[in-house]
Coordinates of C-alpha atoms and ligand atoms in Angstrom, one line a residue:
Chain S
M20 CA 0.3 45.1 13.7
V21 CA -0.6 44.1 17.2
K22 CA -3.7 42.0 17.5
Y23 CA -5.3 42.3 20.9
A24 CA -6.1 39.0 22.3
T25 CA -9.7 39.5 23.2
M26 CA -11.2 37.2 25.7
P27 CA -14.2 35.3 24.1
V28 CA -17.3 35.1 26.0
I29 CA -18.0 31.6 24.7
E30 CA -15.5 29.3 23.4
T31 CA -15.9 25.6 22.5
R32 CA -13.3 23.2 21.2
N33 CA -14.4 19.9 19.5
L34 CA -17.6 19.9 21.4
T35 CA -19.6 16.6 20.9
Y36 CA -22.6 15.6 22.9
T37 CA -24.8 12.5 23.0
Y38 CA -28.0 12.4 25.0
P39 CA -28.3 9.5 27.3
E40 CA -29.6 6.4 25.5
A41 CA -29.3 8.2 22.1
A42 CA -27.8 6.3 19.2
K43 CA -25.8 9.2 17.8
A44 CA -24.4 12.4 18.9
S45 CA -26.7 15.6 18.6
I46 CA -23.7 17.9 18.2
V47 CA -20.5 16.8 16.6
D48 CA -17.1 18.4 16.8
V49 CA -18.4 22.0 17.3
S50 CA -15.6 24.6 17.7
I51 CA -16.8 28.2 18.0
R52 CA -15.8 31.4 19.4
I53 CA -18.0 34.2 20.4
E54 CA -16.5 37.6 21.3
K55 CA -17.9 39.9 23.9
G56 CA -20.6 42.3 22.7
E57 CA -21.3 40.2 19.5
F58 CA -24.8 39.6 18.2
V59 CA -24.6 36.1 17.0
L60 CA -27.2 34.3 14.9
I61 CA -27.5 30.5 15.0
T62 CA -29.5 28.9 12.3
G63 CA -30.0 25.6 10.5
P64 CA -32.6 23.1 9.6
S65 CA -34.8 21.5 12.2
G66 CA -33.1 18.9 14.3
C67 CA -29.6 20.1 13.5
G68 CA -28.6 20.5 17.2
K69 CA -29.3 24.3 17.8
T70 CA -31.2 23.8 21.1
T71 CA -28.7 21.3 22.2
L72 CA -25.9 23.7 21.7
C73 CA -27.7 26.4 23.6
R74 CA -28.2 23.9 26.5
C75 CA -24.4 23.5 26.7
F76 CA -23.9 27.2 27.1
N77 CA -25.3 27.4 30.7
G78 CA -24.5 23.9 31.7
L79 CA -27.9 22.2 31.4
I80 CA -25.8 19.9 29.4
P81 CA -24.2 18.0 31.1
H82 CA -25.5 18.7 34.5
F83 CA -29.3 18.6 33.9
Y84 CA -29.4 16.3 30.8
H85 CA -26.3 14.0 31.8
G86 CA -25.3 12.1 28.7
T87 CA -21.8 12.3 27.3
L88 CA -20.1 15.6 26.7
E89 CA -16.6 15.5 25.0
G90 CA -14.4 18.5 24.1
E91 CA -14.1 21.7 25.9
I92 CA -16.4 24.5 26.6
T93 CA -15.5 27.8 28.4
V94 CA -18.2 30.4 29.1
A95 CA -17.5 33.7 30.8
G96 CA -14.1 32.3 31.7
L97 CA -15.6 29.3 33.4
N98 CA -15.3 25.7 32.5
V99 CA -19.0 24.7 32.1
K100 CA -18.3 21.0 32.9
E101 CA -17.1 22.1 36.4
H102 CA -19.8 24.7 37.3
P103 CA -23.4 23.8 37.9
T104 CA -26.2 25.6 36.0
Y105 CA -27.1 27.8 39.0
E106 CA -23.6 29.2 39.0
M107 CA -23.6 29.7 35.2
A108 CA -26.9 31.4 35.5
K109 CA -25.2 34.5 36.7
Y110 CA -23.3 34.9 33.5
V111 CA -25.6 33.3 30.9
G112 CA -29.4 33.9 30.7
L113 CA -31.3 31.4 28.7
V114 CA -34.7 32.3 27.1
F115 CA -36.8 29.4 25.7
Q116 CA -39.1 28.8 22.9
N117 CA -42.3 28.4 24.8
P118 CA -43.0 31.5 26.7
E119 CA -45.7 29.7 28.8
N120 CA -43.5 27.2 30.5
Q121 CA -40.7 29.5 31.7
L122 CA -42.8 31.7 34.0
F123 CA -43.7 30.2 37.3
A124 CA -44.8 33.1 39.5
L125 CA -48.3 34.6 39.9
S126 CA -47.2 38.1 38.9
V127 CA -44.8 39.6 36.5
E128 CA -42.5 41.4 38.8
K129 CA -42.2 38.3 41.1
D130 CA -41.2 36.3 38.1
V131 CA -38.6 38.8 37.1
A132 CA -37.3 38.7 40.7
F133 CA -37.1 34.9 40.9
G134 CA -33.4 34.6 39.8
L135 CA -32.2 37.3 42.1
E136 CA -34.2 35.9 45.0
N137 CA -32.5 32.5 44.5
L138 CA -29.1 34.3 44.5
G139 CA -29.9 35.9 47.8
V140 CA -29.5 39.5 46.4
P141 CA -30.7 41.9 49.2
R142 CA -34.3 43.2 48.8
D143 CA -33.6 46.8 47.8
E144 CA -31.2 45.8 45.1
I145 CA -33.8 43.2 43.8
R146 CA -36.4 46.1 43.6
S147 CA -34.2 48.4 41.6
R148 CA -32.9 45.7 39.2
V149 CA -36.4 44.3 38.6
D150 CA -37.8 47.8 37.9
W151 CA -34.8 48.5 35.6
A152 CA -35.3 45.2 33.6
M153 CA -39.0 45.8 33.3
K154 CA -38.6 49.2 32.0
I155 CA -36.1 48.2 29.3
T156 CA -38.2 45.4 28.0
G157 CA -41.3 47.6 28.1
I158 CA -43.3 45.6 30.6
Y159 CA -43.3 47.9 33.5
E160 CA -47.0 48.6 33.1
L161 CA -47.9 44.9 33.4
R162 CA -45.8 44.3 36.6
E163 CA -48.8 43.2 38.7
R164 CA -50.5 41.1 36.1
A165 CA -50.5 37.2 36.1
P166 CA -48.5 35.6 33.4
Y167 CA -51.5 33.8 32.0
E168 CA -53.3 37.1 31.4
L169 CA -50.5 38.1 29.0
S170 CA -50.1 37.6 25.3
G171 CA -47.2 35.4 24.1
G172 CA -45.1 38.4 23.1
Q173 CA -45.6 40.0 26.5
Q174 CA -44.8 36.7 28.2
Q175 CA -41.6 36.4 26.2
R176 CA -40.6 39.9 27.1
V177 CA -41.2 38.9 30.8
A178 CA -38.8 36.0 30.2
I179 CA -36.2 38.3 28.8
A180 CA -36.5 40.7 31.7
S181 CA -36.2 37.9 34.1
V182 CA -32.8 36.9 32.8
L183 CA -31.8 40.5 32.2
A184 CA -32.3 41.3 35.8
M185 CA -29.5 39.0 36.7
K186 CA -27.2 41.2 34.5
P187 CA -25.7 38.3 32.6
D188 CA -22.7 38.7 30.2
V189 CA -24.6 36.6 27.5
I190 CA -28.2 36.2 26.7
V191 CA -29.1 33.1 24.7
L192 CA -32.5 33.0 23.0
D193 CA -33.6 29.7 21.5
E194 CA -36.3 30.6 18.8
P195 CA -38.0 33.1 21.0
T196 CA -40.5 34.2 18.5
S197 CA -41.7 30.9 17.0
F198 CA -45.0 31.0 19.1
L199 CA -45.6 34.6 18.2
D200 CA -47.3 36.7 15.5
P201 CA -45.1 38.7 13.3
L202 CA -45.7 42.0 15.1
G203 CA -44.9 40.4 18.5
A204 CA -41.7 38.9 17.0
K205 CA -40.6 42.2 15.6
K206 CA -41.0 43.9 19.0
I207 CA -38.8 41.1 20.6
F208 CA -36.1 41.5 18.1
E209 CA -36.1 45.2 18.7
V210 CA -35.7 44.6 22.5
I211 CA -32.8 42.2 21.9
H212 CA -31.1 44.6 19.5
R213 CA -31.3 47.3 22.2
L214 CA -29.8 45.1 24.8
N215 CA -27.0 44.5 22.5
R216 CA -26.2 48.0 21.3
E217 CA -27.0 49.9 24.4
L218 CA -25.9 47.6 27.2
G219 CA -23.3 45.7 25.3
I220 CA -24.7 42.3 26.3
T221 CA -23.6 39.5 24.1
I222 CA -26.6 38.0 22.3
V223 CA -26.8 34.5 20.8
L224 CA -30.1 34.2 19.0
V225 CA -31.3 31.0 17.4
E226 CA -33.6 31.8 14.6
H227 CA -34.6 30.5 11.2
R228 CA -36.3 33.7 9.9
L229 CA -33.3 35.3 8.6
D230 CA -35.4 37.9 6.9
L231 CA -36.2 39.7 10.2
T232 CA -32.9 39.2 12.1
V233 CA -29.8 38.9 9.9
K234 CA -29.6 42.7 9.7
Y235 CA -28.7 42.7 13.4
A236 CA -26.1 40.0 13.4
D237 CA -22.3 40.5 13.5
H238 CA -21.6 36.9 13.3
I239 CA -23.7 34.0 11.9
I240 CA -23.3 30.3 12.6
I241 CA -24.9 27.7 10.4
M242 CA -25.3 24.1 11.5
Q243 CA -26.5 20.9 9.8
D244 CA -26.6 17.4 11.3
G245 CA -25.1 18.5 14.5
K246 CA -22.1 20.2 12.9
V247 CA -21.2 23.8 12.2
I248 CA -20.9 24.0 8.5
L249 CA -20.6 27.7 7.8
E250 CA -19.5 30.5 10.2
G251 CA -18.5 34.2 10.0
D252 CA -19.5 37.5 8.9
P253 CA -23.1 37.5 7.6
H254 CA -22.3 39.5 4.5
K255 CA -19.8 37.0 3.5
I256 CA -21.8 33.8 4.4
L257 CA -25.0 34.9 2.7
D258 CA -23.1 35.5 -0.5
S259 CA -21.5 32.2 -0.5
E260 CA -22.8 29.6 -3.1
D261 CA -23.2 26.8 -0.3
M262 CA -26.0 28.8 1.4
R263 CA -28.7 27.9 -1.1
L264 CA -27.8 24.2 -0.9
I265 CA -28.5 23.9 2.9
G266 CA -32.1 24.9 2.6
V267 CA -31.6 27.9 5.1
G268 CA -34.1 30.5 4.2
I269 CA -32.1 33.3 2.7
P270 CA -33.7 36.9 3.1
K271 CA -35.6 37.7 0.0
V272 CA -33.6 40.8 -0.7
T273 CA -30.4 38.9 -0.6
R274 CA -31.9 36.4 -3.1
L275 CA -33.0 39.2 -5.4
Y276 CA -29.6 40.6 -5.4
Q277 CA -28.1 37.3 -6.3
L278 CA -30.6 36.8 -9.1
L279 CA -29.9 40.4 -10.5
K280 CA -26.1 39.8 -10.1
A281 CA -26.3 36.7 -12.0
D282 CA -28.1 38.5 -14.8
G283 CA -25.1 40.8 -15.0
V284 CA -26.2 43.8 -13.0
K285 CA -23.1 45.3 -11.5
F286 CA -23.5 46.1 -7.7
H287 CA -20.9 47.7 -5.5
G288 CA -19.9 46.6 -1.9
K289 CA -21.2 43.8 0.1
V290 CA -24.3 41.7 -0.2
P291 CA -27.4 43.4 1.2
L292 CA -29.1 41.9 4.2
S293 CA -32.1 44.2 4.6
P294 CA -34.4 46.1 2.2
E295 CA -32.7 49.4 3.2
E296 CA -29.4 48.1 2.1
M297 CA -30.7 46.8 -1.1
A298 CA -32.6 50.1 -1.9
E299 CA -29.3 51.9 -1.3
K300 CA -27.5 49.8 -3.9
V301 CA -30.2 50.3 -6.4
R302 CA -30.2 53.9 -5.9
R303 CA -26.5 54.1 -6.6
I304 CA -26.9 52.2 -9.8
L305 CA -29.7 54.3 -11.0
K306 CA -27.6 57.4 -10.3
T307 CA -24.7 56.1 -12.4
H308 CA -27.2 55.5 -15.2
D309 CA -28.3 59.2 -15.3
Chain I
M2 CA -72.2 25.3 42.7
S3 CA -70.3 24.1 45.8
M4 CA -69.1 25.3 49.1
F5 CA -65.6 25.3 47.5
D6 CA -66.7 28.3 45.4
G7 CA -66.2 30.2 48.5
L8 CA -62.5 29.4 48.3
K9 CA -61.9 30.9 44.8
Y10 CA -60.0 34.1 45.0
R11 CA -61.1 37.1 42.9
R12 CA -59.1 40.3 42.8
V13 CA -60.9 43.1 44.6
F14 CA -59.5 45.8 46.7
S15 CA -60.8 46.4 50.2
P16 CA -59.4 46.9 53.7
I17 CA -59.8 43.2 54.4
H18 CA -57.8 42.2 51.3
N19 CA -55.0 44.4 52.5
L20 CA -54.6 42.7 55.8
D21 CA -51.8 40.5 56.5
P22 CA -52.6 36.9 55.4
R23 CA -51.0 35.5 58.6
V24 CA -53.3 37.7 60.8
K25 CA -56.3 36.6 58.8
F26 CA -55.4 33.0 59.1
T27 CA -54.9 33.4 62.8
Y28 CA -58.3 34.9 62.9
A29 CA -60.0 32.0 61.1
C30 CA -58.2 29.5 63.4
I31 CA -59.3 31.3 66.5
I32 CA -62.9 31.5 65.4
F33 CA -62.8 27.8 64.9
I34 CA -61.4 27.2 68.3
V35 CA -64.1 29.5 69.9
A36 CA -66.7 27.6 68.1
I37 CA -65.5 24.4 69.6
L38 CA -65.7 25.9 73.0
F39 CA -69.4 26.2 72.8
W40 CA -72.1 23.6 72.3
E41 CA -74.9 25.9 72.9
F42 CA -76.9 27.4 70.1
I43 CA -77.0 31.1 71.1
P44 CA -73.2 31.8 71.2
L45 CA -72.7 30.1 68.0
L46 CA -75.4 32.1 66.4
V47 CA -73.7 35.2 67.7
L48 CA -70.3 34.1 66.3
F49 CA -72.0 33.6 63.0
V50 CA -73.6 37.0 62.9
I51 CA -70.6 39.0 64.0
Q52 CA -68.6 37.9 61.0
V53 CA -71.1 39.2 58.6
P54 CA -69.8 42.9 58.7
F55 CA -66.4 41.5 57.6
V56 CA -67.9 39.9 54.6
I57 CA -69.6 43.3 53.7
L58 CA -66.5 45.2 54.3
A59 CA -64.5 42.9 52.0
R60 CA -67.0 43.3 49.2
V61 CA -67.2 39.6 48.5
R62 CA -70.8 39.2 49.6
R63 CA -71.9 37.4 46.4
E64 CA -69.2 34.8 46.5
W65 CA -69.7 34.4 50.2
L66 CA -73.5 33.8 49.7
R67 CA -72.6 31.2 47.1
S68 CA -70.3 29.3 49.4
M69 CA -72.9 29.4 52.2
K70 CA -75.4 28.2 49.8
G71 CA -73.1 25.4 48.8
A72 CA -72.6 24.5 52.5
A73 CA -76.3 24.5 53.1
F74 CA -76.8 21.0 52.0
L75 CA -74.1 19.6 54.2
A76 CA -75.3 21.7 57.1
S77 CA -78.9 20.1 56.7
V78 CA -77.3 16.7 56.8
I79 CA -75.5 17.5 59.9
F80 CA -78.7 18.9 61.4
T81 CA -80.8 15.9 60.5
V82 CA -78.3 13.3 61.7
N83 CA -77.6 15.0 65.1
F84 CA -81.3 15.6 65.6
A85 CA -82.3 12.1 64.7
V86 CA -79.7 10.6 67.0
S87 CA -80.8 12.6 70.1
F88 CA -84.4 12.0 69.2
I89 CA -83.8 8.2 69.3
N90 CA -81.6 8.5 72.4
S91 CA -84.1 10.5 74.3
G92 CA -86.8 7.8 73.7
Y93 CA -88.4 9.1 70.6
M94 CA -89.3 12.5 72.1
I95 CA -88.7 15.9 70.5
T96 CA -86.9 17.8 73.2
F97 CA -85.3 21.2 73.4
V98 CA -82.0 19.6 74.3
A99 CA -82.0 17.6 71.0
L100 CA -83.0 20.7 69.0
E101 CA -80.3 22.8 70.6
Y102 CA -77.6 20.2 70.1
A103 CA -78.5 19.7 66.4
L104 CA -78.6 23.4 65.8
A105 CA -75.3 24.0 67.6
M106 CA -73.5 21.4 65.6
T107 CA -74.9 22.9 62.4
F108 CA -73.8 26.3 63.2
R109 CA -70.4 25.3 64.4
F110 CA -70.0 23.9 60.8
L111 CA -71.3 27.1 59.3
V112 CA -69.1 29.3 61.4
L113 CA -66.1 27.2 60.2
V114 CA -67.0 27.6 56.6
E115 CA -67.7 31.2 57.0
S116 CA -64.5 32.2 58.5
F117 CA -62.3 30.2 56.2
S118 CA -64.2 31.4 53.2
I119 CA -63.5 34.9 54.4
F120 CA -59.9 34.1 54.5
F121 CA -59.6 32.5 51.1
L122 CA -61.8 35.0 49.4
T123 CA -59.8 37.9 50.5
T124 CA -56.2 36.4 50.4
S125 CA -54.6 36.3 46.9
P126 CA -52.6 33.1 46.1
D127 CA -49.5 35.3 45.8
H128 CA -50.0 36.5 49.4
L129 CA -50.7 33.2 50.6
G130 CA -47.5 31.8 49.2
L131 CA -45.6 34.7 50.7
A132 CA -47.2 33.9 54.1
L133 CA -46.1 30.3 53.8
E134 CA -42.5 31.4 53.0
Q135 CA -42.3 33.9 55.8
T136 CA -43.6 31.3 58.4
R137 CA -40.6 29.2 57.5
V138 CA -42.3 26.7 55.6
P139 CA -39.6 25.1 53.3
Y140 CA -39.3 27.1 50.1
E141 CA -39.8 24.0 47.8
F142 CA -43.2 23.6 49.3
C143 CA -44.3 27.2 48.8
F144 CA -43.0 27.1 45.3
A145 CA -44.9 24.0 44.6
F146 CA -48.0 25.7 45.9
T147 CA -47.7 28.9 43.8
T148 CA -46.8 27.0 40.7
A149 CA -49.8 24.8 41.1
V150 CA -52.1 27.8 41.3
R151 CA -50.3 29.4 38.5
F152 CA -50.9 26.3 36.2
V153 CA -54.4 25.5 37.1
P154 CA -56.0 27.7 34.5
V155 CA -53.4 26.7 31.9
L156 CA -54.1 23.0 32.4
A157 CA -57.9 23.7 32.5
E158 CA -57.7 25.5 29.1
E159 CA -55.5 22.6 27.7
A160 CA -58.0 19.9 28.9
Q161 CA -60.7 21.8 27.0
T162 CA -58.7 21.9 23.9
I163 CA -57.9 18.3 24.0
M164 CA -61.5 17.5 24.6
D165 CA -62.7 19.6 21.7
A166 CA -60.0 18.0 19.5
Q167 CA -61.1 14.5 20.5
K168 CA -64.8 15.2 20.1
A169 CA -64.0 16.6 16.6
R170 CA -62.5 13.1 15.8
G171 CA -65.8 11.5 16.9
L172 CA -65.2 10.7 20.6
E173 CA -68.5 10.6 22.4
L174 CA -68.1 11.4 26.1
E175 CA -71.6 11.1 27.2
K176 CA -72.3 7.7 25.8
G177 CA -72.7 4.3 27.6
N178 CA -73.1 3.3 31.1
F179 CA -71.0 4.5 34.0
L180 CA -67.9 2.5 33.5
R181 CA -68.0 3.1 29.8
R182 CA -68.1 6.8 30.3
I183 CA -65.1 6.7 32.6
R184 CA -63.3 4.8 29.7
N185 CA -64.3 7.5 27.3
Y186 CA -62.1 9.9 29.2
I187 CA -58.9 8.0 28.6
P188 CA -58.2 9.5 25.2
I189 CA -58.3 12.9 27.1
L190 CA -56.3 12.0 30.1
I191 CA -53.4 10.5 28.2
P192 CA -52.5 13.5 26.0
L193 CA -53.1 15.7 29.1
I194 CA -50.7 13.7 31.3
V195 CA -48.1 13.6 28.5
S196 CA -48.2 17.3 28.0
A197 CA -48.1 18.1 31.7
I198 CA -44.9 16.0 32.0
R199 CA -43.3 17.7 29.1
R200 CA -44.3 21.0 30.6
S201 CA -42.8 20.2 33.9
L202 CA -39.5 19.2 32.3
E203 CA -39.5 22.6 30.5
L204 CA -40.2 24.3 33.8
A205 CA -37.5 22.5 35.6
E206 CA -35.0 23.5 32.8
A207 CA -36.2 27.2 33.0
M208 CA -35.8 27.1 36.9
E209 CA -32.3 25.7 36.7
S210 CA -31.5 28.4 34.2
R211 CA -32.6 31.0 36.7
A212 CA -30.3 29.9 39.6
W213 CA -32.7 27.6 41.3
G214 CA -30.8 25.4 43.8
V215 CA -28.2 27.7 45.0
S216 CA -27.8 26.8 48.7
K217 CA -27.3 30.3 50.0
K218 CA -30.2 31.8 51.9
R219 CA -33.0 33.0 49.5
T220 CA -34.3 36.5 49.7
N221 CA -37.6 37.8 48.7
L222 CA -38.9 40.8 46.6
Y223 CA -41.7 41.3 49.0
E224 CA -41.8 41.5 52.8
L225 CA -44.9 41.0 54.9
K226 CA -45.2 43.6 57.6
L227 CA -47.9 44.2 60.1
H228 CA -49.7 47.5 59.7
G229 CA -52.1 49.3 62.0
S230 CA -55.2 47.5 60.8
D231 CA -53.4 44.2 61.3
Y232 CA -52.9 45.0 64.8
V233 CA -56.6 46.0 65.2
L234 CA -57.8 42.7 63.8
L235 CA -55.2 40.8 66.0
T236 CA -56.5 42.7 69.1
V237 CA -60.1 41.9 68.2
T238 CA -59.3 38.3 67.7
V239 CA -57.4 38.0 71.0
V240 CA -60.2 39.9 72.9
L241 CA -62.7 37.5 71.3
L242 CA -60.8 34.5 72.5
V243 CA -60.4 35.8 76.0
A244 CA -64.0 36.8 76.2
A245 CA -65.1 33.4 74.9
I246 CA -63.0 31.5 77.5
Y247 CA -64.2 33.8 80.4
V248 CA -67.8 33.3 79.3
R249 CA -67.3 29.6 79.2
L250 CA -65.8 29.3 82.5
Y251 CA -67.6 31.9 84.7
L252 CA -70.9 32.8 83.0
P253 CA -74.1 30.8 82.5
V254 CA -74.7 30.4 78.8
P255 CA -78.4 30.7 78.0
R256 CA -80.0 27.6 76.5
L257 CA -82.9 27.4 74.2
A258 CA -85.0 25.7 76.7
E259 CA -84.4 28.5 79.3
I260 CA -85.3 31.2 76.8
F261 CA -88.5 29.3 75.9
D262 CA -89.5 28.9 79.6
Y263 CA -88.8 32.6 80.2
F264 CA -91.1 33.7 77.4
A265 CA -93.7 31.0 78.2
H266 CA -94.2 32.5 81.7
Ligands
ATP422 N1 -33.9 15.5 25.4 C1 -33.5 14.9 24.4 N2 -33.2 13.6 24.5 C2 -32.7 12.8 23.5 N3 -32.5 13.4 22.2 C3 -32.8 14.6 22.0 C4 -33.3 15.4 23.1 N4 -33.4 16.7 22.6 C5 -33.1 16.6 21.3 N5 -32.7 15.5 20.9 C6 -32.1 15.0 19.7 O1 -31.0 15.9 19.3 C7 -31.1 16.1 18.0 C8 -31.0 17.8 17.9 O2 -32.1 18.3 18.5 P1 -32.2 19.8 18.8 O3 -33.5 19.9 19.6 O4 -31.0 20.4 19.4 O5 -32.4 20.4 17.3 P2 -32.9 21.9 16.9 O6 -31.8 22.3 15.9 O7 -32.9 22.7 18.1 O8 -34.2 21.7 16.2 P3 -35.5 22.7 16.1 O9 -35.2 23.7 15.0 O10 -36.6 21.7 15.6 O11 -35.7 23.2 17.4 C9 -32.3 15.6 17.3 O12 -32.0 14.6 16.6 C10 -33.2 15.3 18.6 O13 -34.0 14.2 18.2
MG423 MG1 -34.8 23.8 19.0

């Protein structure tokens, strides 16, 4: 069998980083490989280094934060250590936790245009790309509003549109919904899911609410104390025994499945990640009992 | 209430709002120059009155009145001081010259406030930033300007939140003498400053992530273009300037004393 050597979008080898003046490294020996078009979920307890890892993806580490970065990191074929953040920005879009502090302009469309203006893209093309990005993220009607007039969820969609307009290969979102209400959060996840499925953009999502997100993921990375401790197919990872020990919130349906299985209920196939998958399994069992 | 209320922009749609900010700014500056050309009361009064239609056309009458009311106090100070000085200089006599001079100085100030408040009341900060950019002011400066405007309401809200939180913990702002009251504000200022610094770091990070700092020439989503109405205002402004210079150089400007004499006989 021929295995095609696909080009990973993000690849790190033994990546270790220490913030300036910090006593210990915030990420340690991280080696991961993210393929093109994947939906990757990064999770782990607070302070385990998720944000720090995201900052490495577009070169904020080491160019903005300095400190000592060891190991190798390649993103979109570029060695991050040699390319400043403004160059990486064409390939990697970063969306941050606090929606308020990543919008600077006085109107939505001006904000979405910001990156393209910096890159010196011609006006006509900025216009069409900005409109396109605003439509996909569902903020076209808000284009003339000021960011402070918007809800957190709307602001976060503006932030997504503003990186989307740059047509990056990868969009990295660091807990984009932690300031939002559940409904706003759900909308954000749906937008992200669309970007992944319809446009083939690689998504790296940092999130601790697995309940809402794991069903979208192709690949899950679990971190603890700066290290990657589990990684792979979410169906396999969530079924493993170690999961419960780490204190990562397993989706409730998955937990229910595990409890029933421990009681001797015989399920078929993979561990369920969403209520729909669980319902399907229960249906099948009920059918065989008829 | 203050005369700076006249500088706060409120979103309305009017023919004046749609004018090019650069043209409006030129207009305000030229009005100022014309006001300096005259030290007689009549032309300054005319200059004041001919701007009123602009205010009405721009539908900002209420805001404009508020800023003129705010300016009234300073205007009366200017009047009193100028009048008193000429009163003393002329040997403690009330003369038309003294009255004219004091009135002229006062109206020069009012004309200035009037024209610039029209400018600020009808120009959105966005437009202003854009005008700065397109007059080749360094982009960093324009960016600082629009970001400051963008974050004023955010910081104001935050200050209010911190104030409420500290009051809930028993901080009494209005207690004690003057120095004591200033000291009372420290528990509000420190969290506010810390949070502003944190905020600016996050902003810097987000800017970097959106390709801030590429040395290539920046482009802009919007372009300011002069339209028909801009040329009209520009023409009016230039005509006004030329006429004012002509009047100043070749025509006698009526003085209060002369008008009074004319009616007295
Ligand atoms: N700017 C910084 N300077 C110094 N140390 C930092 C900085 N940012 C984070 N750290 C440290 O690095 C470690 C990892 O932090 P990081 O923010 O990456 O964690 P996280 O997984 O994103 O946590 P959370 O879920 O709370 O967002 C922590 O010990 C933290 O104290
Ligand atoms: Mg974090």
